[in-house]
């Protein structure tokens, strides 16, 4: 049971970001538009879920993604969108390497540490002092000899880079799990 | 750009320089457009996940400034418990704020650090910066993260320490129950301590801390009071009556012991004991006798 819609969204939809991005990347030519597309899909899913929570967050997510791409393609007057329309959602869900939603603590930690490596040097230092050493932003500023304002800016930047690194990458499922999904193709996940 | 704005908001909150006015502005911005809320949730969930990095930190990592480290917190907890009551109550004259709810009342308050507390029925607690003393009842804590200042809830001899997380504490005769929805919580009593993670519950009685691992749904059920629902989950009728009675001056009395052990489940409005009694009559063939002060249930 979810505390509220936000809770549902964070627990059921966000973990699928990596799979969603792979889908969008494969089906949309302009890579620059992907973050916007992603956000637009999320908005549609969130607003629909306000009326009623879908039974399967992933089927719902990918249906919304497909419909968005069809709309966009139509607006941009891209020819032959039939290929998109014909794609069976059940196939999509089965074929995707769905991120393991509740990755073990160790896998999660590894993911986080890898994500940290994506941060620019100064940003990483700030995030390390804040998150690992547990310093407050004020203390980080004092320790590094920079303005508190700068620390806040670096934190903001760090959050965004970490989000892209963590959510867009996800954790690949073990083959056994993918296998089970393919066998259950078309059924409720 | 929306994501940049969301990150700014989160960074501001993270700095600890926060107040009610800012909270109102943030709420306004979040409500302006779903896209704002989505961007915010996305970044917030990641920033919270990053807390796990602190756990992996090698103890030998050089620290330039003395830190309120985990080791010191543990030592502090043991010390407080050994000295007993002296540290369990706010000192007279110190600036602590009292909050209390009546029977059947449900109230949410915001603290200056951004923490939000929801008080359930018949609850009484005191607050000071980053500290709460739960004297009676049940409260849900949505603690603003501040690693430099752990948030502490004192309930009798039990001390609950958190960095920033969501959990509830319930205090009744003889025992205290802590249930974690999100994050990590340290529960300590009499020199013993445990660390709870989501869907863990700890029940402390004198001398013992009992741990429980719950399925996520049950955690949700046990926190449903926050939405004004009472979800009964594998309870006997006697236990169900006790739960209802926490919320109502008019009490449910189970007159027949043979009936008291019946298994009851479902989602109810806690103040609607007449509805519950009707359900028992219609669904279970029991008999309900109503007076101004109570409803008696018998075979």
mmCIF file of C-alpha atoms in Angstrom, chain B residues 43-164:
data_model
loop_
_atom_site.group_PDB
_atom_site.id
_atom_site.type_symbol
_atom_site.label_atom_id
_atom_site.label_comp_id
_atom_site.label_asym_id
_atom_site.label_seq_id
_atom_site.Cartn_x
_atom_site.Cartn_y
_atom_site.Cartn_z
ATOM 1 C CA UNK B 43 15.952 14.345 -7.713
ATOM 2 C CA UNK B 44 14.795 13.948 -4.134
ATOM 3 C CA UNK B 45 14.580 10.166 -4.380
ATOM 4 C CA UNK B 46 18.127 10.005 -5.712
ATOM 5 C CA UNK B 47 19.512 12.361 -3.065
ATOM 6 C CA UNK B 48 17.963 10.193 -0.368
ATOM 7 C CA UNK B 49 19.407 7.050 -1.892
ATOM 8 C CA UNK B 50 22.815 8.682 -1.771
ATOM 9 C CA UNK B 51 22.653 8.532 2.034
ATOM 10 C CA UNK B 52 23.777 4.927 1.666
ATOM 11 C CA UNK B 53 27.240 6.232 0.791
ATOM 12 C CA UNK B 54 27.735 7.202 4.411
ATOM 13 C CA UNK B 55 27.386 3.569 5.452
ATOM 14 C CA UNK B 56 30.189 2.435 3.224
ATOM 15 C CA UNK B 57 32.606 5.082 4.407
ATOM 16 C CA UNK B 58 35.757 3.455 5.750
ATOM 17 C CA UNK B 59 36.335 4.414 9.397
ATOM 18 C CA UNK B 60 39.890 5.315 8.505
ATOM 19 C CA UNK B 61 38.854 8.080 6.103
ATOM 20 C CA UNK B 62 40.588 11.246 7.291
ATOM 21 C CA UNK B 63 38.266 13.841 8.718
ATOM 22 C CA UNK B 64 39.396 17.429 8.858
ATOM 23 C CA UNK B 65 36.803 18.497 11.422
ATOM 24 C CA UNK B 66 35.603 16.587 14.463
ATOM 25 C CA UNK B 67 32.373 14.897 13.436
ATOM 26 C CA UNK B 68 29.283 13.763 15.301
ATOM 27 C CA UNK B 69 30.140 10.290 14.052
ATOM 28 C CA UNK B 70 28.170 7.103 14.319
ATOM 29 C CA UNK B 71 30.498 5.790 16.985
ATOM 30 C CA UNK B 72 29.871 8.791 19.120
ATOM 31 C CA UNK B 73 26.131 8.511 18.689
ATOM 32 C CA UNK B 74 26.232 4.906 19.886
ATOM 33 C CA UNK B 75 28.302 5.895 22.893
ATOM 34 C CA UNK B 76 25.949 8.769 23.598
ATOM 35 C CA UNK B 77 22.973 6.476 23.541
ATOM 36 C CA UNK B 78 24.467 3.966 25.943
ATOM 37 C CA UNK B 79 25.446 6.781 28.300
ATOM 38 C CA UNK B 80 21.977 8.298 28.257
ATOM 39 C CA UNK B 81 20.340 5.001 29.013
ATOM 40 C CA UNK B 82 22.715 4.169 31.824
ATOM 41 C CA UNK B 83 21.961 7.482 33.478
ATOM 42 C CA UNK B 84 18.292 6.732 33.112
ATOM 43 C CA UNK B 85 15.606 9.314 33.605
ATOM 44 C CA UNK B 86 17.937 12.265 33.932
ATOM 45 C CA UNK B 87 18.204 12.490 30.156
ATOM 46 C CA UNK B 88 14.786 11.136 29.343
ATOM 47 C CA UNK B 89 12.870 14.297 30.217
ATOM 48 C CA UNK B 90 13.305 17.870 29.031
ATOM 49 C CA UNK B 91 14.848 20.005 31.746
ATOM 50 C CA UNK B 92 12.534 22.448 33.473
ATOM 51 C CA UNK B 93 12.686 25.873 31.965
ATOM 52 C CA UNK B 94 14.224 24.695 28.695
ATOM 53 C CA UNK B 95 12.456 25.797 25.564
ATOM 54 C CA UNK B 96 10.292 22.828 24.698
ATOM 55 C CA UNK B 97 6.981 23.040 22.914
ATOM 56 C CA UNK B 98 4.027 20.891 23.940
ATOM 57 C CA UNK B 99 1.625 19.374 21.402
ATOM 58 C CA UNK B 100 -1.358 17.220 22.234
ATOM 59 C CA UNK B 101 -4.309 15.723 20.374
ATOM 60 C CA UNK B 102 -7.702 14.832 21.799
ATOM 61 C CA UNK B 103 -9.292 11.417 21.425
ATOM 62 C CA UNK B 104 -10.134 10.915 17.760
ATOM 63 C CA UNK B 105 -8.060 13.890 16.658
ATOM 64 C CA UNK B 106 -5.331 13.744 14.019
ATOM 65 C CA UNK B 107 -2.923 16.625 13.581
ATOM 66 C CA UNK B 108 0.180 17.415 11.494
ATOM 67 C CA UNK B 109 2.734 19.964 12.604
ATOM 68 C CA UNK B 110 5.865 21.324 10.958
ATOM 69 C CA UNK B 111 9.057 21.911 12.914
ATOM 70 C CA UNK B 112 11.529 24.635 12.132
ATOM 71 C CA UNK B 113 14.046 22.222 10.627
ATOM 72 C CA UNK B 114 11.553 21.054 8.003
ATOM 73 C CA UNK B 115 10.567 17.886 9.877
ATOM 74 C CA UNK B 116 6.855 17.084 9.795
ATOM 75 C CA UNK B 117 5.114 15.214 12.601
ATOM 76 C CA UNK B 118 1.646 13.711 12.450
ATOM 77 C CA UNK B 119 0.043 13.052 15.811
ATOM 78 C CA UNK B 120 -2.537 10.292 16.030
ATOM 79 C CA UNK B 121 -5.411 10.085 18.490
ATOM 80 C CA UNK B 122 -4.840 10.897 22.161
ATOM 81 C CA UNK B 123 -1.173 11.768 21.761
ATOM 82 C CA UNK B 124 1.018 14.037 23.795
ATOM 83 C CA UNK B 125 4.553 15.073 22.973
ATOM 84 C CA UNK B 126 7.109 17.810 23.510
ATOM 85 C CA UNK B 127 9.537 19.173 20.960
ATOM 86 C CA UNK B 128 12.838 21.028 21.053
ATOM 87 C CA UNK B 129 15.268 21.544 18.173
ATOM 88 C CA UNK B 130 15.903 18.091 16.654
ATOM 89 C CA UNK B 131 14.391 16.365 19.709
ATOM 90 C CA UNK B 132 11.003 14.987 20.672
ATOM 91 C CA UNK B 133 9.727 13.466 23.911
ATOM 92 C CA UNK B 134 6.759 11.190 23.242
ATOM 93 C CA UNK B 135 4.791 11.039 26.465
ATOM 94 C CA UNK B 136 1.743 9.189 25.242
ATOM 95 C CA UNK B 137 0.141 7.905 22.026
ATOM 96 C CA UNK B 138 1.465 7.590 18.483
ATOM 97 C CA UNK B 139 3.193 9.871 16.015
ATOM 98 C CA UNK B 140 4.562 9.586 12.516
ATOM 99 C CA UNK B 141 7.839 11.355 11.798
ATOM 100 C CA UNK B 142 8.965 12.638 8.418
ATOM 101 C CA UNK B 143 12.376 13.857 9.493
ATOM 102 C CA UNK B 144 14.287 16.439 7.496
ATOM 103 C CA UNK B 145 17.720 15.158 6.718
ATOM 104 C CA UNK B 146 20.578 16.774 8.592
ATOM 105 C CA UNK B 147 23.541 14.509 9.143
ATOM 106 C CA UNK B 148 25.214 17.069 11.377
ATOM 107 C CA UNK B 149 22.280 16.998 13.792
ATOM 108 C CA UNK B 150 20.666 13.584 14.266
ATOM 109 C CA UNK B 151 17.008 13.765 15.216
ATOM 110 C CA UNK B 152 16.171 12.037 18.474
ATOM 111 C CA UNK B 153 12.835 10.740 19.754
ATOM 112 C CA UNK B 154 12.699 9.833 23.414
ATOM 113 C CA UNK B 155 9.913 7.506 24.518
ATOM 114 C CA UNK B 156 10.330 6.395 28.083
ATOM 115 C CA UNK B 157 13.643 4.601 28.346
ATOM 116 C CA UNK B 158 13.813 4.075 24.594
ATOM 117 C CA UNK B 159 15.831 6.429 22.451
ATOM 118 C CA UNK B 160 15.342 6.554 18.700
ATOM 119 C CA UNK B 161 18.007 8.287 16.619
ATOM 120 C CA UNK B 162 17.662 9.133 12.952
ATOM 121 C CA UNK B 163 19.380 11.219 10.335
ATOM 122 C CA UNK B 164 16.404 11.806 8.062
#
